[in-house]
mmCIF file of C-alpha atoms in Angstrom:
data_model
loop_
_atom_site.group_PDB
_atom_site.id
_atom_site.type_symbol
_atom_site.label_atom_id
_atom_site.label_comp_id
_atom_site.label_asym_id
_atom_site.label_seq_id
_atom_site.Cartn_x
_atom_site.Cartn_y
_atom_site.Cartn_z
ATOM 1 C CA MET H 1 9.806 0.941 -9.592
ATOM 2 C CA LYS H 2 10.750 3.371 -6.819
ATOM 3 C CA ALA H 3 13.759 3.065 -4.525
ATOM 4 C CA ILE H 4 15.551 5.290 -2.037
ATOM 5 C CA ARG H 5 19.245 5.933 -2.560
ATOM 6 C CA VAL H 6 21.777 7.740 -0.395
ATOM 7 C CA ALA H 7 24.524 9.760 -2.064
ATOM 8 C CA ALA H 8 28.005 9.636 -0.543
ATOM 9 C CA PRO H 9 29.165 10.829 1.904
ATOM 10 C CA GLY H 10 25.661 10.589 3.374
ATOM 11 C CA GLY H 11 23.250 12.872 5.171
ATOM 12 C CA LEU H 12 19.480 13.041 5.469
ATOM 13 C CA ASP H 13 19.486 15.743 2.793
ATOM 14 C CA ARG H 14 21.248 13.335 0.411
ATOM 15 C CA LEU H 15 18.445 10.745 0.313
ATOM 16 C CA SER H 16 16.671 10.647 -3.054
ATOM 17 C CA ILE H 17 13.720 8.831 -4.608
ATOM 18 C CA ASP H 18 14.839 7.169 -7.846
ATOM 19 C CA GLU H 19 13.282 4.988 -10.521
ATOM 20 C CA ILE H 20 15.129 1.679 -10.905
ATOM 21 C CA ASP H 21 14.525 -1.447 -12.987
ATOM 22 C CA THR H 22 11.957 -3.970 -11.818
ATOM 23 C CA PRO H 23 13.860 -7.027 -10.560
ATOM 24 C CA ARG H 24 14.154 -10.062 -12.829
ATOM 25 C CA ASP H 25 12.149 -13.241 -12.482
ATOM 26 C CA PRO H 26 13.491 -15.530 -9.743
ATOM 27 C CA ALA H 27 15.945 -18.266 -10.697
ATOM 28 C CA PRO H 28 15.977 -21.655 -8.931
ATOM 29 C CA GLY H 29 16.386 -21.084 -5.190
ATOM 30 C CA GLU H 30 15.167 -17.477 -5.398
ATOM 31 C CA ILE H 31 11.976 -15.545 -4.657
ATOM 32 C CA ARG H 32 10.662 -12.155 -5.710
ATOM 33 C CA VAL H 33 9.135 -10.175 -2.858
ATOM 34 C CA GLN H 34 6.769 -7.230 -3.061
ATOM 35 C CA LEU H 35 8.125 -5.211 -0.141
ATOM 36 C CA LYS H 36 5.554 -3.613 2.141
ATOM 37 C CA ALA H 37 7.469 -2.307 5.166
ATOM 38 C CA SER H 38 10.819 -1.655 6.792
ATOM 39 C CA SER H 39 11.860 -0.409 10.222
ATOM 40 C CA LEU H 40 14.572 1.971 11.370
ATOM 41 C CA ASN H 41 17.601 0.960 13.410
ATOM 42 C CA PHE H 42 20.617 2.851 14.724
ATOM 43 C CA HIS H 43 22.695 0.941 12.171
ATOM 44 C CA ASP H 44 20.532 2.278 9.319
ATOM 45 C CA TYR H 45 20.909 5.782 10.708
ATOM 46 C CA GLY H 46 24.678 5.329 10.635
ATOM 47 C CA VAL H 47 24.501 4.477 6.928
ATOM 48 C CA VAL H 48 22.192 7.282 5.793
ATOM 49 C CA SER H 49 23.776 9.940 7.998
ATOM 50 C CA GLY H 50 27.270 9.200 6.713
ATOM 51 C CA ALA H 51 28.605 8.047 10.081
ATOM 52 C CA MET H 52 29.294 4.680 8.412
ATOM 53 C CA LYS H 53 30.943 4.698 5.005
ATOM 54 C CA THR H 54 29.026 2.954 2.261
ATOM 55 C CA GLU H 55 28.909 2.890 -1.513
ATOM 56 C CA ASP H 56 27.549 5.938 -3.341
ATOM 57 C CA GLY H 57 23.939 5.339 -4.373
ATOM 58 C CA ARG H 58 23.376 2.567 -1.839
ATOM 59 C CA ILE H 59 19.755 1.554 -1.246
ATOM 60 C CA PRO H 60 19.487 1.644 2.568
ATOM 61 C CA MET H 61 17.470 -0.291 5.167
ATOM 62 C CA SER H 62 18.365 -3.711 6.584
ATOM 63 C CA ASP H 63 14.796 -4.699 7.506
ATOM 64 C CA GLY H 64 12.294 -5.752 4.874
ATOM 65 C CA ALA H 65 8.898 -7.434 5.088
ATOM 66 C CA GLY H 66 6.411 -8.199 2.367
ATOM 67 C CA VAL H 67 4.603 -10.719 0.199
ATOM 68 C CA VAL H 68 6.144 -13.362 -2.056
ATOM 69 C CA GLU H 69 5.111 -12.515 -5.612
ATOM 70 C CA ALA H 70 6.977 -15.195 -7.603
ATOM 71 C CA VAL H 71 9.188 -18.201 -6.829
ATOM 72 C CA GLY H 72 11.909 -20.176 -8.535
ATOM 73 C CA ASP H 73 12.254 -23.938 -8.323
ATOM 74 C CA GLY H 74 13.210 -25.633 -5.081
ATOM 75 C CA VAL H 75 12.153 -23.019 -2.513
ATOM 76 C CA GLU H 76 10.113 -23.363 0.679
ATOM 77 C CA PHE H 77 7.798 -20.434 -0.085
ATOM 78 C CA ALA H 78 4.781 -19.986 -2.327
ATOM 79 C CA PRO H 79 3.253 -16.873 -3.902
ATOM 80 C CA GLY H 80 1.221 -14.993 -1.310
ATOM 81 C CA ASP H 81 3.397 -15.999 1.670
ATOM 82 C CA HIS H 82 4.293 -13.216 4.090
ATOM 83 C CA VAL H 83 8.041 -13.071 4.719
ATOM 84 C CA VAL H 84 10.637 -11.017 6.571
ATOM 85 C CA SER H 85 14.308 -10.513 5.680
ATOM 86 C CA THR H 86 17.380 -11.708 7.575
ATOM 87 C CA PHE H 87 20.224 -9.389 8.639
ATOM 88 C CA PHE H 88 22.973 -11.818 7.561
ATOM 89 C CA PRO H 89 21.589 -13.550 4.436
ATOM 90 C CA GLN H 90 24.459 -16.052 4.344
ATOM 91 C CA TRP H 91 24.481 -17.004 8.049
ATOM 92 C CA PHE H 92 22.044 -19.867 8.232
ATOM 93 C CA ASP H 93 22.908 -21.672 11.470
ATOM 94 C CA GLY H 94 25.607 -22.418 14.026
ATOM 95 C CA PRO H 95 28.117 -20.017 15.572
ATOM 96 C CA ALA H 96 28.745 -16.536 14.176
ATOM 97 C CA ARG H 97 30.832 -16.529 10.997
ATOM 98 C CA ILE H 98 30.633 -12.877 9.951
ATOM 99 C CA GLY H 99 32.469 -10.029 11.666
ATOM 100 C CA ASP H 100 31.442 -7.091 9.485
ATOM 101 C CA PHE H 101 28.523 -5.676 7.484
ATOM 102 C CA SER H 102 29.811 -6.575 4.010
ATOM 103 C CA THR H 103 26.834 -8.876 3.351
ATOM 104 C CA THR H 104 24.220 -6.895 5.296
ATOM 105 C CA PRO H 105 21.412 -5.395 3.189
ATOM 106 C CA GLY H 106 21.378 -1.623 3.381
ATOM 107 C CA ASP H 107 25.100 -1.465 4.122
ATOM 108 C CA GLY H 108 27.477 -3.799 2.260
ATOM 109 C CA VAL H 109 24.813 -4.554 -0.358
ATOM 110 C CA ASP H 110 21.591 -2.820 -1.396
ATOM 111 C CA GLY H 111 18.788 -2.984 1.141
ATOM 112 C CA TYR H 112 15.005 -2.850 1.283
ATOM 113 C CA ALA H 113 14.065 0.814 0.807
ATOM 114 C CA ARG H 114 12.436 -0.150 -2.504
ATOM 115 C CA GLU H 115 9.231 -1.637 -3.804
ATOM 116 C CA MET H 116 10.411 -5.084 -4.871
ATOM 117 C CA VAL H 117 13.428 -7.390 -4.673
ATOM 118 C CA THR H 118 14.579 -10.721 -6.086
ATOM 119 C CA ALA H 119 16.842 -12.599 -3.680
ATOM 120 C CA PRO H 120 17.750 -16.087 -2.486
ATOM 121 C CA ALA H 121 14.836 -17.601 -0.599
ATOM 122 C CA THR H 122 17.216 -18.192 2.318
ATOM 123 C CA ALA H 123 17.521 -14.413 2.739
ATOM 124 C CA PHE H 124 14.004 -14.473 4.217
ATOM 125 C CA THR H 125 11.990 -16.394 6.782
ATOM 126 C CA ARG H 126 8.243 -16.531 7.084
ATOM 127 C CA ALA H 127 6.664 -13.735 9.107
ATOM 128 C CA PRO H 128 4.621 -14.443 12.253
ATOM 129 C CA GLU H 129 1.059 -15.430 11.430
ATOM 130 C CA GLY H 130 -1.378 -12.523 11.582
ATOM 131 C CA TRP H 131 1.220 -9.786 11.971
ATOM 132 C CA SER H 132 1.175 -6.598 9.912
ATOM 133 C CA HIS H 133 4.111 -6.046 7.589
ATOM 134 C CA GLU H 134 5.308 -3.177 9.802
ATOM 135 C CA GLU H 135 5.268 -5.475 12.837
ATOM 136 C CA ALA H 136 7.146 -8.214 10.962
ATOM 137 C CA ALA H 137 9.810 -5.752 9.771
ATOM 138 C CA THR H 138 10.849 -5.088 13.384
ATOM 139 C CA ILE H 139 12.164 -8.646 13.773
ATOM 140 C CA THR H 140 15.119 -8.543 11.351
ATOM 141 C CA THR H 141 17.456 -6.391 13.434
ATOM 142 C CA ALA H 142 16.030 -5.198 16.755
ATOM 143 C CA GLY H 143 13.828 -8.178 17.565
ATOM 144 C CA LEU H 144 16.397 -10.838 16.763
ATOM 145 C CA THR H 145 19.140 -8.935 18.605
ATOM 146 C CA ALA H 146 17.074 -8.952 21.809
ATOM 147 C CA TRP H 147 16.127 -12.605 21.277
ATOM 148 C CA ARG H 148 19.720 -13.726 20.819
ATOM 149 C CA ALA H 149 21.004 -11.650 23.748
ATOM 150 C CA LEU H 150 18.523 -13.095 26.220
ATOM 151 C CA ILE H 151 17.519 -16.509 24.908
ATOM 152 C CA VAL H 152 20.346 -17.848 22.723
ATOM 153 C CA ASP H 153 23.423 -16.362 24.428
ATOM 154 C CA GLY H 154 21.980 -15.520 27.842
ATOM 155 C CA GLY H 155 19.967 -18.669 28.514
ATOM 156 C CA LEU H 156 17.221 -16.584 30.139
ATOM 157 C CA LYS H 157 14.917 -18.493 32.470
ATOM 158 C CA ALA H 158 11.878 -17.736 34.596
ATOM 159 C CA GLY H 159 12.831 -15.882 37.760
ATOM 160 C CA ASP H 160 15.829 -14.093 36.240
ATOM 161 C CA ASP H 161 16.303 -10.336 36.527
ATOM 162 C CA VAL H 162 17.016 -8.293 33.385
ATOM 163 C CA LEU H 163 18.192 -4.692 32.926
ATOM 164 C CA ILE H 164 17.395 -2.759 29.755
ATOM 165 C CA LEU H 165 18.791 0.660 28.888
ATOM 166 C CA GLY H 166 16.453 3.197 27.312
ATOM 167 C CA THR H 167 13.345 2.714 25.223
ATOM 168 C CA GLY H 168 14.630 2.016 21.719
ATOM 169 C CA GLY H 169 13.625 -0.963 19.621
ATOM 170 C CA VAL H 170 16.054 -3.528 21.063
ATOM 171 C CA SER H 171 15.316 -2.514 24.656
ATOM 172 C CA ILE H 172 11.523 -2.668 24.300
ATOM 173 C CA TRP H 173 11.777 -6.004 22.510
ATOM 174 C CA ALA H 174 13.973 -7.286 25.368
ATOM 175 C CA LEU H 175 11.403 -6.126 27.925
ATOM 176 C CA GLN H 176 8.637 -8.001 26.146
ATOM 177 C CA ILE H 177 10.632 -11.199 25.640
ATOM 178 C CA ALA H 178 11.894 -11.235 29.229
ATOM 179 C CA ARG H 179 8.415 -10.661 30.654
ATOM 180 C CA ALA H 180 6.975 -13.434 28.480
ATOM 181 C CA MET H 181 9.660 -15.815 29.796
ATOM 182 C CA GLY H 182 8.784 -15.047 33.416
ATOM 183 C CA ALA H 183 11.711 -12.739 34.136
ATOM 184 C CA ARG H 184 11.653 -9.486 36.086
ATOM 185 C CA VAL H 185 12.746 -6.366 34.192
ATOM 186 C CA PHE H 186 14.374 -3.130 35.334
ATOM 187 C CA ALA H 187 15.016 -0.161 33.066
ATOM 188 C CA THR H 188 16.693 3.215 32.705
ATOM 189 C CA SER H 189 15.476 6.289 30.844
ATOM 190 C CA SER H 190 16.054 10.031 30.909
ATOM 191 C CA SER H 191 12.321 10.660 30.488
ATOM 192 C CA ASP H 192 9.902 10.245 33.382
ATOM 193 C CA ASP H 193 7.048 9.912 30.873
ATOM 194 C CA LYS H 194 8.849 7.009 29.217
ATOM 195 C CA ARG H 195 9.561 5.478 32.630
ATOM 196 C CA ALA H 196 5.814 5.515 33.297
ATOM 197 C CA LYS H 197 5.219 3.702 30.001
ATOM 198 C CA LEU H 198 7.860 1.104 30.904
ATOM 199 C CA GLU H 199 6.142 0.473 34.214
ATOM 200 C CA GLU H 200 2.800 0.136 32.426
ATOM 201 C CA MET H 201 4.422 -2.574 30.318
ATOM 202 C CA GLY H 202 5.485 -4.437 33.453
ATOM 203 C CA ALA H 203 8.910 -3.075 34.387
ATOM 204 C CA ALA H 204 9.488 -3.827 38.077
ATOM 205 C CA GLY H 205 11.593 -0.699 38.607
ATOM 206 C CA THR H 206 12.961 2.229 36.609
ATOM 207 C CA VAL H 207 15.636 4.888 37.126
ATOM 208 C CA ASN H 208 16.153 8.277 35.506
ATOM 209 C CA TYR H 209 19.841 8.030 34.589
ATOM 210 C CA ARG H 210 20.253 11.796 34.257
ATOM 211 C CA ASP H 211 19.050 12.404 37.807
ATOM 212 C CA ASP H 212 20.862 9.369 39.252
ATOM 213 C CA THR H 213 24.373 9.061 37.827
ATOM 214 C CA GLY H 214 25.014 6.034 40.053
ATOM 215 C CA TRP H 215 22.044 4.179 38.612
ATOM 216 C CA GLY H 216 23.923 0.882 38.527
ATOM 217 C CA SER H 217 23.985 0.662 42.312
ATOM 218 C CA THR H 218 20.352 1.812 42.463
ATOM 219 C CA ILE H 219 19.260 -0.992 40.147
ATOM 220 C CA ARG H 220 21.289 -3.511 42.159
ATOM 221 C CA GLU H 221 19.552 -2.395 45.358
ATOM 222 C CA MET H 222 16.183 -2.868 43.642
ATOM 223 C CA THR H 223 17.063 -6.562 43.342
ATOM 224 C CA GLY H 224 17.746 -6.824 47.065
ATOM 225 C CA GLY H 225 21.473 -6.209 46.609
ATOM 226 C CA ARG H 226 22.070 -9.282 44.411
ATOM 227 C CA GLY H 227 22.190 -7.578 41.008
ATOM 228 C CA VAL H 228 20.541 -8.458 37.727
ATOM 229 C CA ASP H 229 21.302 -11.663 35.835
ATOM 230 C CA HIS H 230 21.330 -10.055 32.382
ATOM 231 C CA VAL H 231 22.064 -6.588 30.995
ATOM 232 C CA VAL H 232 21.046 -5.664 27.458
ATOM 233 C CA GLU H 233 23.846 -3.117 27.032
ATOM 234 C CA VAL H 234 22.985 -0.812 24.133
ATOM 235 C CA GLY H 235 24.863 2.256 25.372
ATOM 236 C CA GLY H 236 28.512 1.301 25.104
ATOM 237 C CA PRO H 237 31.480 2.981 26.783
ATOM 238 C CA ALA H 238 29.576 5.614 28.795
ATOM 239 C CA THR H 239 27.140 3.113 30.345
ATOM 240 C CA LEU H 240 29.220 -0.055 30.695
ATOM 241 C CA ASP H 241 30.675 0.834 34.108
ATOM 242 C CA GLN H 242 27.203 1.289 35.614
ATOM 243 C CA SER H 243 25.931 -1.850 33.894
ATOM 244 C CA ILE H 244 28.692 -3.845 35.572
ATOM 245 C CA ASP H 245 27.640 -2.346 38.920
ATOM 246 C CA ALA H 246 24.021 -3.318 38.255
ATOM 247 C CA ALA H 247 24.779 -6.940 37.362
ATOM 248 C CA ARG H 248 25.263 -9.762 39.831
ATOM 249 C CA ILE H 249 28.469 -11.696 40.389
ATOM 250 C CA GLY H 250 28.682 -14.006 37.382
ATOM 251 C CA GLY H 251 26.099 -11.996 35.459
ATOM 252 C CA HIS H 252 25.802 -11.827 31.673
ATOM 253 C CA LEU H 253 26.211 -8.521 29.812
ATOM 254 C CA SER H 254 25.264 -8.454 26.114
ATOM 255 C CA LEU H 255 27.252 -5.681 24.440
ATOM 256 C CA ILE H 256 25.008 -4.646 21.567
ATOM 257 C CA GLY H 257 25.098 -0.917 20.986
ATOM 258 C CA VAL H 258 27.491 1.973 20.588
ATOM 259 C CA LEU H 259 25.047 4.792 21.270
ATOM 260 C CA THR H 260 27.622 6.593 23.436
ATOM 261 C CA GLY H 261 30.626 5.983 21.189
ATOM 262 C CA ARG H 262 32.655 3.343 19.390
ATOM 263 C CA GLY H 263 35.497 3.151 21.879
ATOM 264 C CA GLY H 264 36.257 3.786 25.517
ATOM 265 C CA GLU H 265 37.624 2.403 28.745
ATOM 266 C CA VAL H 266 36.523 -1.035 29.939
ATOM 267 C CA PRO H 267 36.736 -1.359 33.748
ATOM 268 C CA THR H 268 38.550 -4.671 33.502
ATOM 269 C CA ALA H 269 39.356 -5.053 37.211
ATOM 270 C CA LYS H 270 35.717 -4.610 38.194
ATOM 271 C CA LEU H 271 34.538 -6.970 35.453
ATOM 272 C CA MET H 272 37.077 -9.577 36.552
ATOM 273 C CA ALA H 273 36.262 -9.211 40.266
ATOM 274 C CA LYS H 274 32.572 -9.737 39.577
ATOM 275 C CA GLN H 275 33.405 -12.674 37.276
ATOM 276 C CA GLN H 276 30.924 -11.440 34.710
ATOM 277 C CA ARG H 277 30.597 -12.456 31.078
ATOM 278 C CA LEU H 278 30.744 -9.545 28.613
ATOM 279 C CA GLN H 279 29.686 -10.770 25.172
ATOM 280 C CA GLY H 280 29.532 -8.728 22.005
ATOM 281 C CA LEU H 281 26.951 -9.673 19.404
ATOM 282 C CA ILE H 282 25.449 -8.524 16.134
ATOM 283 C CA VAL H 283 21.907 -9.774 15.450
ATOM 284 C CA GLY H 284 21.800 -13.524 14.656
ATOM 285 C CA SER H 285 21.355 -16.378 12.202
ATOM 286 C CA ARG H 286 18.418 -17.453 10.043
ATOM 287 C CA THR H 287 17.712 -20.404 12.348
ATOM 288 C CA MET H 288 17.580 -18.068 15.360
ATOM 289 C CA GLN H 289 15.062 -15.927 13.473
ATOM 290 C CA GLN H 290 12.905 -18.936 12.635
ATOM 291 C CA ASP H 291 12.932 -19.929 16.319
ATOM 292 C CA MET H 292 11.941 -16.407 17.301
ATOM 293 C CA VAL H 293 9.052 -16.310 14.825
ATOM 294 C CA ARG H 294 7.622 -19.501 16.321
ATOM 295 C CA ALA H 295 8.040 -18.123 19.836
ATOM 296 C CA MET H 296 6.234 -14.903 18.967
ATOM 297 C CA GLU H 297 3.278 -16.891 17.664
ATOM 298 C CA ARG H 298 3.144 -18.989 20.854
ATOM 299 C CA THR H 299 3.547 -16.110 23.315
ATOM 300 C CA GLY H 300 1.315 -13.606 21.568
ATOM 301 C CA ILE H 301 3.928 -10.841 21.820
ATOM 302 C CA ARG H 302 3.417 -7.989 19.350
ATOM 303 C CA PRO H 303 6.086 -5.311 18.826
ATOM 304 C CA VAL H 304 5.615 -1.745 20.020
ATOM 305 C CA ILE H 305 5.509 0.624 17.051
ATOM 306 C CA ASP H 306 5.956 4.297 17.816
ATOM 307 C CA ARG H 307 5.084 5.660 14.387
ATOM 308 C CA SER H 308 5.027 4.669 10.711
ATOM 309 C CA PHE H 309 6.083 6.929 7.805
ATOM 310 C CA PRO H 310 5.581 6.454 4.047
ATOM 311 C CA LEU H 311 8.760 5.389 2.274
ATOM 312 C CA THR H 312 8.883 8.755 0.507
ATOM 313 C CA GLU H 313 9.132 10.478 3.902
ATOM 314 C CA ILE H 314 12.232 8.540 4.951
ATOM 315 C CA PRO H 315 14.201 11.702 5.881
ATOM 316 C CA ASP H 316 11.421 12.647 8.313
ATOM 317 C CA ALA H 317 11.459 9.154 9.766
ATOM 318 C CA PHE H 318 15.190 9.379 10.482
ATOM 319 C CA ALA H 319 14.807 12.898 11.863
ATOM 320 C CA HIS H 320 12.235 11.470 14.293
ATOM 321 C CA GLU H 321 14.710 8.759 15.295
ATOM 322 C CA GLU H 322 17.444 11.379 15.658
ATOM 323 C CA SER H 323 15.239 13.376 18.058
ATOM 324 C CA GLY H 324 15.113 10.495 20.543
ATOM 325 C CA LYS H 325 11.419 11.077 21.172
ATOM 326 C CA HIS H 326 10.301 7.636 20.008
ATOM 327 C CA PHE H 327 9.242 4.748 22.246
ATOM 328 C CA GLY H 328 9.725 1.428 20.461
ATOM 329 C CA LYS H 329 10.117 1.044 16.710
ATOM 330 C CA ILE H 330 9.800 3.551 13.871
ATOM 331 C CA CYS H 331 8.585 1.972 10.622
ATOM 332 C CA LEU H 332 8.391 2.732 6.918
ATOM 333 C CA SER H 333 5.332 1.769 4.895
ATOM 334 C CA ILE H 334 6.231 0.856 1.304
#
């Protein structure tokens, strides 16, 4: 069967299509999945580009969705079930227990840029009923990150105000979840065309952060001077100061991304004075994902997919992500 591998030290020109062995029959507690789709995340880009060190010949991609082909004894799935992978296959429930990517598919272990995989059944959950495989694949990383930030950690409720940064997968997912929960959403973008799309999706206010370098205060004024209750902070060191300005006293900031760098100054005095909660997080547990799947079926939310590429065109897919032109998720069809 076909699989994508990345040769160390990484780079889009070092992705290759290889023939590998078909996975073995599932043992008790395992399933074999015919993979149909994946979706791109900034983390995956870090692996394939070489920004994050990984093993030579690693099969990338943390997100995988497909159809159960065979099952071992004692599993909850049956052949023909549609399933989607989990980011931390060994984190089932409870508080976070993993502080690195050593068990994450596509990074510490081989991922889902291949046609088939045999894995523990607990490494997957069922996919939302009626969703395409590309839609389901967006849950593993981006969807669950937004869900945990707002619902699990943030305790989002109707009437809250939420700030999202940009129009990547996590941010668009957060917009949709917040709107479905009855929250008001504000957003930043450097593209006026993307701002118009955000407003079409229900954003109450948007700011072009290149034109308005003090966008934090602008967002706060849009809330009547109170500030937002939640910030989905995907930028990192270069945006955190403005995010603190945008949030209310006692607000919750979910530190998710490092798009502007892996280290930088934290304005501790301002954070302390505003008595805000700054919480780092990486995706979530299997139970969180199961809760999210049920919620998606009840709310009718469907993810926004910018474009889908065949698996064999994976370098082009990452080049599209690298360009920053996408709105929502970029997918791979397997």
